[in-house]
Every structure is written in structure tokens, then in C-alpha cells.
Short mmCIF file of C-alpha atoms and ligand atoms in Angstrom, two decimals:
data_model
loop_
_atom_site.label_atom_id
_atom_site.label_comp_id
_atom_site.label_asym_id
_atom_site.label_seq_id
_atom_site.Cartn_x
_atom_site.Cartn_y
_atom_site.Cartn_z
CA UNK A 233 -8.08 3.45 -8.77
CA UNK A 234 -5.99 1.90 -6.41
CA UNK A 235 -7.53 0.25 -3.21
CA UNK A 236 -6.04 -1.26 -0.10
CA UNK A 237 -6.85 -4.21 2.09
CA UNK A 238 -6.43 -3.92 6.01
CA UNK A 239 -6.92 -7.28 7.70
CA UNK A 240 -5.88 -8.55 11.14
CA UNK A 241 -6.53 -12.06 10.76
CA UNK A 242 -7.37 -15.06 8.50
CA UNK A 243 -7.94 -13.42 5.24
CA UNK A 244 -11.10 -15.65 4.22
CA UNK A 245 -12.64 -12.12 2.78
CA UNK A 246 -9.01 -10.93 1.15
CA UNK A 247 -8.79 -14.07 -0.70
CA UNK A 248 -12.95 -13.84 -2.16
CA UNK A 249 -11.65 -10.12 -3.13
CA UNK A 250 -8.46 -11.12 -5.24
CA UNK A 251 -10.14 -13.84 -6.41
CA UNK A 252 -12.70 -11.65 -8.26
CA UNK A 253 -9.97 -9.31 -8.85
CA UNK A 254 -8.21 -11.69 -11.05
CA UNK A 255 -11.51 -12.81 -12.47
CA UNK A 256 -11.91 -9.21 -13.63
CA UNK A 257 -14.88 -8.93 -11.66
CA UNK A 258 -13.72 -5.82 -9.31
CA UNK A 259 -12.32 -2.43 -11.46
CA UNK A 260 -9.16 -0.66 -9.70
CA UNK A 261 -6.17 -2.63 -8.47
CA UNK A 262 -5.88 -4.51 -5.22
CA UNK A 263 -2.22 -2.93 -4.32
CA UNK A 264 -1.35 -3.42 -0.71
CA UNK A 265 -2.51 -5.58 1.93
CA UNK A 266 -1.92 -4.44 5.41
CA UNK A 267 -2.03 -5.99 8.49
CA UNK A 268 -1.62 -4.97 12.12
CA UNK A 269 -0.40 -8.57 12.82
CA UNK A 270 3.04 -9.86 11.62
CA UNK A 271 1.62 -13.57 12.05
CA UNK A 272 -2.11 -13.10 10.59
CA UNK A 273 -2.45 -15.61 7.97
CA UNK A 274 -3.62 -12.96 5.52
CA UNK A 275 0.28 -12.04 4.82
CA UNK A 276 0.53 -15.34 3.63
CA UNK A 277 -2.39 -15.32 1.36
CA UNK A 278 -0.90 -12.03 -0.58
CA UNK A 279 2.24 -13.58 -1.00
CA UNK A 280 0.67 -16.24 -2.31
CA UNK A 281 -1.19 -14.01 -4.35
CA UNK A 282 1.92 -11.85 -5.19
CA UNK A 283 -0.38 -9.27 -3.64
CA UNK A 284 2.69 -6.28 -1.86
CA UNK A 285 1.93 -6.80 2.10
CA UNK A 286 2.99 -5.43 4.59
CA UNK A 287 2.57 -5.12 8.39
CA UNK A 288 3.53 -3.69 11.49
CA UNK A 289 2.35 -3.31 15.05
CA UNK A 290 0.99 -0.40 17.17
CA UNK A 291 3.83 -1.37 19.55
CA UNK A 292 6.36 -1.47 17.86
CA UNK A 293 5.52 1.86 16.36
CA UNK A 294 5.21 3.52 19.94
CA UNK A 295 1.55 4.30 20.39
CA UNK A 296 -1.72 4.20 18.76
CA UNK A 297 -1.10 8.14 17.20
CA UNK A 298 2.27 7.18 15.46
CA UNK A 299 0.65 3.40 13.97
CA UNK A 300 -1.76 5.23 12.68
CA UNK A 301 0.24 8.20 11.41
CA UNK A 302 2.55 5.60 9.54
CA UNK A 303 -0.27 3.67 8.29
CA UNK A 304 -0.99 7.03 6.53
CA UNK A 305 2.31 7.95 5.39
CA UNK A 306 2.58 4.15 3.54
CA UNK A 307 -1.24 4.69 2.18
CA UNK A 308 -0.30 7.89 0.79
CA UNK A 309 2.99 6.53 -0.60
CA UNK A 310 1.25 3.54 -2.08
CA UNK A 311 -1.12 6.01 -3.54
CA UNK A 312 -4.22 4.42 -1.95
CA UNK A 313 -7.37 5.63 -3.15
CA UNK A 314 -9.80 2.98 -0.83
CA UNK A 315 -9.53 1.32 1.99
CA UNK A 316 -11.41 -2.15 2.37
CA UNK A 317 -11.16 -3.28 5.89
CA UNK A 318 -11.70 -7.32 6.06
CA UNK A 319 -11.38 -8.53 9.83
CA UNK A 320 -9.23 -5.93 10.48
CA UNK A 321 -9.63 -5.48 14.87
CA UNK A 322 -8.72 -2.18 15.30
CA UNK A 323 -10.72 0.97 15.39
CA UNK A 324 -9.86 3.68 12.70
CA UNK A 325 -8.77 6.90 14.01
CA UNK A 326 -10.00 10.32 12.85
CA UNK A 327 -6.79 10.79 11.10
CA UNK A 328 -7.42 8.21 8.89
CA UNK A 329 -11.30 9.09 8.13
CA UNK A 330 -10.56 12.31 7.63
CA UNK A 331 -7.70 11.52 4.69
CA UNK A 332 -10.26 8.51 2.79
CA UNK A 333 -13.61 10.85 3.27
CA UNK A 334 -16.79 7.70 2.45
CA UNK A 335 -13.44 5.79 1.36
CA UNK A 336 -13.12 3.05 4.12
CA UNK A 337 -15.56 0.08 3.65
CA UNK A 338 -16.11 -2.64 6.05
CA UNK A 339 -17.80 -6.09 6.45
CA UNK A 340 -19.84 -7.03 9.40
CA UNK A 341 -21.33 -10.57 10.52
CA UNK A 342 -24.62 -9.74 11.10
CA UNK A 343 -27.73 -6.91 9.86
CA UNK A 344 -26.45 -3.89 11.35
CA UNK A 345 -27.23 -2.31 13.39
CA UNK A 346 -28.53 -5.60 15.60
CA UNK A 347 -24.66 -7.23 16.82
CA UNK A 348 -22.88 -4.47 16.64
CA UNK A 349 -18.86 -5.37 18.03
CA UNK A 350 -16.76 -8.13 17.81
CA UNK A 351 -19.03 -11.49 18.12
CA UNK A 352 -21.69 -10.39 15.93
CA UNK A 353 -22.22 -14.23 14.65
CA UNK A 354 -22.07 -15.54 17.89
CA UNK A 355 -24.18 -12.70 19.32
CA UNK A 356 -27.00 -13.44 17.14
CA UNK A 357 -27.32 -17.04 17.77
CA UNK A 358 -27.32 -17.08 21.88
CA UNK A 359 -30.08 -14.46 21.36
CA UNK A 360 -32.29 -16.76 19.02
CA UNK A 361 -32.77 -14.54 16.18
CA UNK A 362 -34.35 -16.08 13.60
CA UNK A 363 -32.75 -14.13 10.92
CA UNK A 364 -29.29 -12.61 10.72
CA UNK A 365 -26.99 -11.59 8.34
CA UNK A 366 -23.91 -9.55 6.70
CA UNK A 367 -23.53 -5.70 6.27
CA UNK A 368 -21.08 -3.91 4.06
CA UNK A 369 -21.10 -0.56 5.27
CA UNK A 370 -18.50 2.79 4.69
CA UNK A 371 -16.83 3.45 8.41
CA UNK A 372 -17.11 6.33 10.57
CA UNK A 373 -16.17 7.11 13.92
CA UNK A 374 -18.05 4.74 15.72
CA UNK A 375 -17.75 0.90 15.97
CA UNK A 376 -19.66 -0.60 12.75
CA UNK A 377 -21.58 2.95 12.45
CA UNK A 378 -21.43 4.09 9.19
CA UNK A 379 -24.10 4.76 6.32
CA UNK A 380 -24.80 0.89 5.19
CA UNK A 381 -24.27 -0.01 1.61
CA UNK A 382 -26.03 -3.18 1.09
CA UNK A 383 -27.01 -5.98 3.10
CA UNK A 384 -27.90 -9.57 2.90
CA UNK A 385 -30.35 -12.04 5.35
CA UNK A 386 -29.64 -15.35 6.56
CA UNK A 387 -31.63 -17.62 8.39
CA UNK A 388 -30.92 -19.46 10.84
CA UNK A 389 -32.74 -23.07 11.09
CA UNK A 390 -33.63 -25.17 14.39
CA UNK A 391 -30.87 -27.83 12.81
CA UNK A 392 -28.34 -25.11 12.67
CA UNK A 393 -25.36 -24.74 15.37
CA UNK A 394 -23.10 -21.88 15.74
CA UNK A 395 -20.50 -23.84 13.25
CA UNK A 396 -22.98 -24.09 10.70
CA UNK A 397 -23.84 -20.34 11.35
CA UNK A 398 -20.75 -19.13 10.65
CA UNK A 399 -20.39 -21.07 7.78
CA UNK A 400 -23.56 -19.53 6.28
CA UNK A 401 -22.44 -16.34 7.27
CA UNK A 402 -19.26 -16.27 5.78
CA UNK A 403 -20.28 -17.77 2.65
CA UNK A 404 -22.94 -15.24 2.31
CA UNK A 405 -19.94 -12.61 2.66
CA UNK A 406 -17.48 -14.33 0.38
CA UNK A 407 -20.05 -13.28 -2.49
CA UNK A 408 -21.51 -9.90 -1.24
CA UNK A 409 -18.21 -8.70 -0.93
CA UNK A 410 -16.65 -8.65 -3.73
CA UNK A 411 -20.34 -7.80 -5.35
CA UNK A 412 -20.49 -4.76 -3.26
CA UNK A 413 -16.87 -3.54 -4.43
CA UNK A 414 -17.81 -4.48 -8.25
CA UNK A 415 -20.26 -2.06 -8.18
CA UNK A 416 -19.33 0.66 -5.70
CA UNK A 417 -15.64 1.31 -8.21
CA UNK A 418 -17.50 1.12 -11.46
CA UNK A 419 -19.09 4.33 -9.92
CA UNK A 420 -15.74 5.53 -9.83
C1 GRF B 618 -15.53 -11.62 8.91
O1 GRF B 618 -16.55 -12.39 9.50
C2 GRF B 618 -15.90 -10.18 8.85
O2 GRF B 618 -17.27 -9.96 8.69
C3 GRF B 618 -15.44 -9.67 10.20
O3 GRF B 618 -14.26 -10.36 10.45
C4 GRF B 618 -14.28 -11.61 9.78
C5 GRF B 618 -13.01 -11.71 8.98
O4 GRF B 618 -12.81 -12.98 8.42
N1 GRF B 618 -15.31 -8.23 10.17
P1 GRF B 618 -11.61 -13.24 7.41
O5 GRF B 618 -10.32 -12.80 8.11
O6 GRF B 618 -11.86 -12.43 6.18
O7 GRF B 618 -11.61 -14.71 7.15
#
């Protein structure tokens, strides 16, 4: 079982997955990272990793149809069985969900389906929730839709700020993640 990694950004989540990966901790092999961002700093954390990357733009492929036909020519080439999305920004056309059927998994900042979009840590904390959290869920058509497959709470304390939030938060997904993939390929 071969999986993918799409990320537009940082990496934080990339680098908890191949971390476990090397531990042993996730079955399958982590073969490609992609990224719709030549200067996301995810590219440098799989070379790093000697993790293949790879990464072009909708741009410079000439529209959002031909990106995301070429992402699926290189998944298919690559043999990609899963797709883990981790920050990746872009939605994922019905091309793509049609060719990884309950295949494509993604992370979300907070207990779906509360903070829904792209500022679902900061969303949470100007409305004064008391408890938030993170969502692994498989994608469908919609923006972080999608049957959820687990999810874990996290408070949030009168001393906390939205720095300390996110820090929570993205602690909190450093370990689900990789949990959540553990178990979901052993299935396989
Ligand atoms: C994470 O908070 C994830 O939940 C969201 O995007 C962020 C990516 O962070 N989808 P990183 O690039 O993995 O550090």
C-alpha cells in the first residue's frame, strides 16, 4: 500500500506522519509528497526526509482541469493507493474523488462540523467555545464534508490565547494523525 501526501504549506503534520512511518508505527509506504506550492516548506522536509516530492502549480499547468488532471496522471504513475491531505489549500475536484473512492483523508482544526473552512482555530476562539478540537475525516465534494473518522476535544482555558490554542491544537493533531492512519491501513 502506497499512500501520498498533498500539502500546501509548512508540513508540521507531514513530518508527525514520516516520523511514525520510520518508527514503524504506520503500515504502507509514504511515497510521494506533493505540493501545489514550489516554496512550501514541506518540499524541504521530504528532502530532508529523502521522501520523492514534487510540485507544481495550477498556473503553470493552465487551469484548474489540467492541475488536476496531471496530479492524476503522476498519482497513477506513482501507483498511489491513498491520499492524505495535510494543509493542503485547495479543493479536490471530482476527478480526483472519483479515482481514490473513501481514499482521500484530511485533517481539520477544530470538531467538525462547528469551523468548517480555512480559520477553523481562529474561528473557534473569537466565538468563545469552550471546547474545540481536531477531525480526521475521508473528503468528499464539499469543504471539510466527509464521513468523520475520529475526533479529539480540546479545551480551551480563560489563560489561553489564540497562540497557545494553536499550539494545543496542533499538538493534539501531531498524535491523532498518524494514530488515525496506523489503524485505518492495518484494515487494509
Ligand atoms: C493543520 O492545522 C491542519 O489541520 C490544517 O492545516 C494545517 C496544516 O499544518 N488542515 P501543517 O502544514 O501540517 O503544519
Amino acid at each position: 500500500m502506497r499512500y501520498a501526501v498533498l500539502a500546501s504549506g509548512n508540513g508540521s503534520n507531514f513530518e508527525a506522519i514520516i516520523t511514525a512511518s520510520k518508527r514503524g508505527q504506520i503500515p504502507g509506504t509514504l511515497a510521494l509528497v506533493f505540493s501545489d506550492q514550489p516554496e512550501a516548506f514541506v518540499l524541504q522536509r521530504a528532502q530532508a526526509h529523502q521522501v520523492p516530492a514534487t510540485s507544481f502549480t495550477v498556473k503553470e499547468k493552465g487551469g484548474k482541469q489540467a492541475y488536476e488532471a496531471a496530479l492524476l496522471a503522476l498519482l497513477k504513475a506513482e501507483k498511489i493507493d491513498y491520499l492524505v491531505l495535510a494543509g493542503y489549500m485547495r479543493i479536490i475536484g471530482p476527478e480526483l474523488i472519483a479515482a481514490f473512492p473513501s481514499r482521500i483523508i484530511n485533517i481539520h482544526p477544530s470538531l467538525l462540523p462547528a469551523f468548517p473552512g480555512l480559520h477553523g482555530i481562529a474561528d473557534a476562539f473569537k466565538y468563545g467555545v469552550k471546547v474545540t478540537g481536531v477531525t480526521v475525516h475521508f473528503v468528499d465534494q464539499g469543504v471539510d464534508t466527509g464521513p468523520i473518522i475520529a475526533q479529539q476535544a480540546v479545551t480551551i482555558g480563560k489563560l489561553d490565547t489564540l497562540d497557545t490554542l494553536e499550539e494545543k491544537i496542533h499538538q493534539v493533531e501531531h498524535r491523532l494523525y498518524p494514530a488515525v492512519l496506523q489503524q485505518l491501513f492495518a484494515e487494509k
